[in-house]
PDB file of C-alpha atoms in Angstrom:
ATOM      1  CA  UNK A   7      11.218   5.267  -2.392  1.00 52.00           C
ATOM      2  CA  UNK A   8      15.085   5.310  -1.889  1.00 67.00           C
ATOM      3  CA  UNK A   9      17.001   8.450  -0.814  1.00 80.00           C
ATOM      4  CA  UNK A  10      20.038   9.799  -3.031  1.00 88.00           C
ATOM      5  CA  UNK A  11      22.780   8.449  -0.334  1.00 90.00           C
ATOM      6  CA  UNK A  12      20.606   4.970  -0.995  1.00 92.00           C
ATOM      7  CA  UNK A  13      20.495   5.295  -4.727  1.00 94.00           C
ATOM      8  CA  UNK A  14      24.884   6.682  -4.590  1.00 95.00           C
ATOM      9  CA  UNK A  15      25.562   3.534  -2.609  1.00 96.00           C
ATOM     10  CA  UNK A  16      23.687   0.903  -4.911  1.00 96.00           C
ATOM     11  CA  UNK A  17      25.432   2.588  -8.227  1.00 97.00           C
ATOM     12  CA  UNK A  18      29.090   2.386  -6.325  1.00 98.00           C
ATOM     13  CA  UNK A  19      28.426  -1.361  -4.726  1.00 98.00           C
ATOM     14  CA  UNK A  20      27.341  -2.445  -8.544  1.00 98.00           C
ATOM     15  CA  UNK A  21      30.067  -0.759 -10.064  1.00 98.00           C
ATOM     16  CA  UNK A  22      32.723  -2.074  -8.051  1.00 98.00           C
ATOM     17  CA  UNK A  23      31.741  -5.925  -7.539  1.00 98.00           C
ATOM     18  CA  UNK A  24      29.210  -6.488  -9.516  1.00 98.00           C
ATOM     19  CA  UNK A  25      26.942  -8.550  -7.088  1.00 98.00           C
ATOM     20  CA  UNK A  26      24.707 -11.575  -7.881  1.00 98.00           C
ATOM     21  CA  UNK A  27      22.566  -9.848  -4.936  1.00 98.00           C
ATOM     22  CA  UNK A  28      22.451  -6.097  -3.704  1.00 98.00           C
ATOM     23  CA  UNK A  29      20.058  -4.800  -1.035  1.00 97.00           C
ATOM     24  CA  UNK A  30      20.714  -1.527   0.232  1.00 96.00           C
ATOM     25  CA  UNK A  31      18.401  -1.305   3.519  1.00 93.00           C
ATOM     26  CA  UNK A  32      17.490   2.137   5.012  1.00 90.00           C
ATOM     27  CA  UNK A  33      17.391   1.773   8.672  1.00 86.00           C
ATOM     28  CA  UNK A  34      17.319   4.987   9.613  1.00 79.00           C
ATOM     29  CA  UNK A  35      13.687   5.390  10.990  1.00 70.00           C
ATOM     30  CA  UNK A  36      14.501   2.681  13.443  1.00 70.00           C
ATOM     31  CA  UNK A  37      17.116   4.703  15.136  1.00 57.00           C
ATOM     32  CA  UNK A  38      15.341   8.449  15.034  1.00 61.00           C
ATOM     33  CA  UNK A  39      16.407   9.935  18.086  1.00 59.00           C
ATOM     34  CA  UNK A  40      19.374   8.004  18.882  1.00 60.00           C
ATOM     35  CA  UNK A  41      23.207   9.127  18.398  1.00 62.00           C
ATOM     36  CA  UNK A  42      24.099   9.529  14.938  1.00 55.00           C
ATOM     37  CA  UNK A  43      20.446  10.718  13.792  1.00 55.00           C
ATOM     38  CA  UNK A  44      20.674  13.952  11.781  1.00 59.00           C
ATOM     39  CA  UNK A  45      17.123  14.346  10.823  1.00 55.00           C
ATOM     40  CA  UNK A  46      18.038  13.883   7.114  1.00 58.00           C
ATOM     41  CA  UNK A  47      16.504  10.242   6.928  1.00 64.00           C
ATOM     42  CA  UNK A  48      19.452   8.639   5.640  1.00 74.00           C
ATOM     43  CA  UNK A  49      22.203   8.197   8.798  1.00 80.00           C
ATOM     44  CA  UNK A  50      22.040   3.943   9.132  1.00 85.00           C
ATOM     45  CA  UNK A  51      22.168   1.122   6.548  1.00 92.00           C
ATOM     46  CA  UNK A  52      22.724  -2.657   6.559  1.00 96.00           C
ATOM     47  CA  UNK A  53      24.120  -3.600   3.266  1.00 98.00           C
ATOM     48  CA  UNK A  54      23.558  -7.235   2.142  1.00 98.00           C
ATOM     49  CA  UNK A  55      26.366  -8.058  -1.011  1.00 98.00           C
ATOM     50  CA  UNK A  56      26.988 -11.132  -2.573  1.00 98.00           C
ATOM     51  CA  UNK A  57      29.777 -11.033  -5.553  1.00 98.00           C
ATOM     52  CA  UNK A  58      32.322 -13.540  -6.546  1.00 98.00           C
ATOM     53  CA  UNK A  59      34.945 -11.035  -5.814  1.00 97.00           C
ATOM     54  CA  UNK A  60      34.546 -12.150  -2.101  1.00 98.00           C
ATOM     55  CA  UNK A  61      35.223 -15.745  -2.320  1.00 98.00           C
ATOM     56  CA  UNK A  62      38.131 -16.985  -0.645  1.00 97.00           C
ATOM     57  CA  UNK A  63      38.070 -13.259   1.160  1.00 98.00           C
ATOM     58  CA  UNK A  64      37.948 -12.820   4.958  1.00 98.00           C
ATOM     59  CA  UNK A  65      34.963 -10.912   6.572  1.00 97.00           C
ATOM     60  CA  UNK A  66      37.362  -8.224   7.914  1.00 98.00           C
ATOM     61  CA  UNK A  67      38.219  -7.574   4.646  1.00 98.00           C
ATOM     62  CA  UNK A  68      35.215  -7.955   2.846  1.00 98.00           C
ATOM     63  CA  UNK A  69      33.943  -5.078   5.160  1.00 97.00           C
ATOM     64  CA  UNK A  70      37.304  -3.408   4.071  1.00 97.00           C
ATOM     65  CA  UNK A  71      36.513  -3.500   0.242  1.00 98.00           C
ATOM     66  CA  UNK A  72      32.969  -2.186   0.508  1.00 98.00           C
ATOM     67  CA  UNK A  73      34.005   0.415   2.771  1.00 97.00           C
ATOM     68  CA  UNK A  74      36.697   1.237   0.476  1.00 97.00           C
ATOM     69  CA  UNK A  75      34.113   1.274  -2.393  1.00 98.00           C
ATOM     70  CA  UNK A  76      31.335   3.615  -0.290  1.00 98.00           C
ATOM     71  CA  UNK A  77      34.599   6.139  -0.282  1.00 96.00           C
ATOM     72  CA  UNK A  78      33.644   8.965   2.051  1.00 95.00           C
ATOM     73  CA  UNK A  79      29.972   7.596   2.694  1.00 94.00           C
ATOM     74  CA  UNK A  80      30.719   5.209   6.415  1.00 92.00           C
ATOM     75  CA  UNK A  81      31.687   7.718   9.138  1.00 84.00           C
ATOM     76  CA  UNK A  82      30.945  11.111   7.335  1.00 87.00           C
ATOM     77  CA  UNK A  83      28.228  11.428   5.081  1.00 85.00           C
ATOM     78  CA  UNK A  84      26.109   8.450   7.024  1.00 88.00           C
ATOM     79  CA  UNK A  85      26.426   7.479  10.586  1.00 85.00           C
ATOM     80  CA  UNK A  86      26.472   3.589  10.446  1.00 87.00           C
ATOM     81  CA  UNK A  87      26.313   1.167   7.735  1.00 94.00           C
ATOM     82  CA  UNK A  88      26.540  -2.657   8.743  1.00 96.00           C
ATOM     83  CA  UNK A  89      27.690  -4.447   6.026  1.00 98.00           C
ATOM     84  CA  UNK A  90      26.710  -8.623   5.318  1.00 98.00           C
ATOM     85  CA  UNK A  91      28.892  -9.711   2.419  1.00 98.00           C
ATOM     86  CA  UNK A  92      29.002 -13.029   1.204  1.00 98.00           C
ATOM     87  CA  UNK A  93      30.293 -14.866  -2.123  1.00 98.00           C
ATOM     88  CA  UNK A  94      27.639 -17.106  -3.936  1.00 97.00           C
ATOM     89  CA  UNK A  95      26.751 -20.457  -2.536  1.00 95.00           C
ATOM     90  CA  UNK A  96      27.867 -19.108   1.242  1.00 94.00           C
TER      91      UNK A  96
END
């Protein structure tokens, strides 16, 4: 079952490119006790994107764009989110 900061970040990714693949991946039971842990179950992702918005896109700024989409999400609402975003066929 997926967590409401799970659930907020697949509805913002989908609204803003549209991805051929989304996976939102909850890591956060992996890193219980470490830095950045708040207790609330939801403090580190991995995102895995693919849209054709990110073709001919760098990876710095792919990572800049789904940031950008999370809004205030990365750094204050969630500890870490690692982000792999690709364009189709990549």
């Amino acid at each position: 079952m997926s967590g409401p900061l799970e659930q907020e970040m697949r509805q913002l990714l989908t609204a803003a490119f549209a991805p051929t693949s989304l996976d939102v991946v909850n890591d956060s039971a992996t890193h219980r006790g470490h830095t950045g842990d708040d207790g609330s179950g939801e403090s580190h992702f991995t995102i895995f994107i693919e849209s054709p918005q990110f073709a001919g896109v760098s990876r710095l700024q792919r990572q800049r764009l789904v940031n950008a989409a999370l809004g205030d999400i990365p750094g204050n609402r969630v500890h870490a989110v690692a982000i792999k975003a690709s364009a189709p066929g990549e």
